[in-house]
């Protein structure tokens, strides 16, 4: 029955989705964002990265809509109004996304006289841009506004009819819900009666008290409640249980928990054991975290690591697990770096690592002493990039002159792997977003600008958003801006037209 009939919530969700998509196609931001604000839950809008990203691009869509609809002859006043609305968004809800590299170029959009000819925004005016955005919007609205079990046939039907017809269908749905509730109540009554008959056939006594309880449950007007709330679907039965099973809610599959570990012995063996044992234990710990099922199982594993202080953040001992980053054995160092990188991949793991005051020193040493193509250095760099999402770690990295190291590293970009190049550029961007990071770049502005502009010409196009973001950020400093102008002037003199 549930596969054929839809509920009122199903239909309302479909109606809201159709209204949103209609205003998207019409380029009507007022109607669209009123519906968006009313119907998209706050916990999704404010915390879900997919929703925030989608909302950002939707604001861009409505801002440039007149330019796409009437190129060269759009209403200037209307476009200015849309630009003003986009500015307000960037200063309010959109401000948080300025920390993300891929969005940074669009913060310049309100200040570009003609975005249609600007190379940074050429993708926005491709014929494929709106269909691609709509392809992202439709499944998001479907998943957010409609229950996941909405019948496919209903969705196809509603998409082919008008709004008035949908509201008429809505009234029919309400009446259908009432009838369904009535049928479910009757089914429960039959189940109760079958229980009584089975007990009688098997020779069991039916007490007056039991009959009275059945009567109260089935016929008392004061006891008429929702069938799902008033009936125990899971109690044992025979024929009646089959009736109940047809409408009983399905139980979710339980996720098995992993066996507990002796963490004190683990830490002792990791510090005092032979190198082969250290490697095996480090690999097993990393796999326990990375190969656990996402969700409850992985959270439990991580919390066990943290609560047992696996990396000994509070230890005063001279030898701790972090000393493995200085091991003479290259594999031990590599596996330790991999474990730290696994911690840094999870939000709670980054919190834990940030509370270890001596963590940054051995990681910085590894960056400077390991070979360029070593997996140890690669994992350390990736871990630092993930840790740079936290403000306290950004401050420590800037103070440790990590920006200078990154700029020097990017200067020799042709010798770096694409993986290292991408994470180095992303890490530099995160540090340049801080005022201290910008000032650090300003100390040697010419060198930093030359390296970044050279890297822009690298064949790996995936690093361009990070490099552009870093340039955009440090050019906020007047001295850097002046140095850039001087570099451009000298280049023009050296290569006159």
PDB file of C-alpha atoms in Angstrom, residues 2 14 101 120 128 196 210 213 328 332 353 396 406 474 494:
ATOM      1  CA  UNK A   2       2.839   2.390   0.909  1.00  0.00           C
ATOM      2  CA  UNK A  14       6.754  18.222  -4.937  1.00  0.00           C
ATOM      3  CA  UNK A 101      39.615  28.850  -2.715  1.00  0.00           C
ATOM      4  CA  UNK A 120      37.726  34.809 -14.795  1.00  0.00           C
ATOM      5  CA  UNK A 128      26.267  24.488 -20.305  1.00  0.00           C
ATOM      6  CA  UNK A 196      -8.245 -13.935  20.940  1.00  0.00           C
ATOM      7  CA  UNK A 210      -8.376  -9.493  28.882  1.00  0.00           C
ATOM      8  CA  UNK A 213      -8.789  -4.575  27.713  1.00  0.00           C
ATOM      9  CA  UNK A 328      66.128   6.217  11.846  1.00  0.00           C
ATOM     10  CA  UNK A 332      58.499   3.852  10.708  1.00  0.00           C
ATOM     11  CA  UNK A 353      46.005  17.093  17.033  1.00  0.00           C
ATOM     12  CA  UNK A 396      51.711  28.367  14.656  1.00  0.00           C
ATOM     13  CA  UNK A 406      56.162  26.807   0.692  1.00  0.00           C
ATOM     14  CA  UNK A 474      47.930  39.207  -0.482  1.00  0.00           C
ATOM     15  CA  UNK A 494      61.266  45.358 -21.175  1.00  0.00           C
TER      16      UNK A 494
END
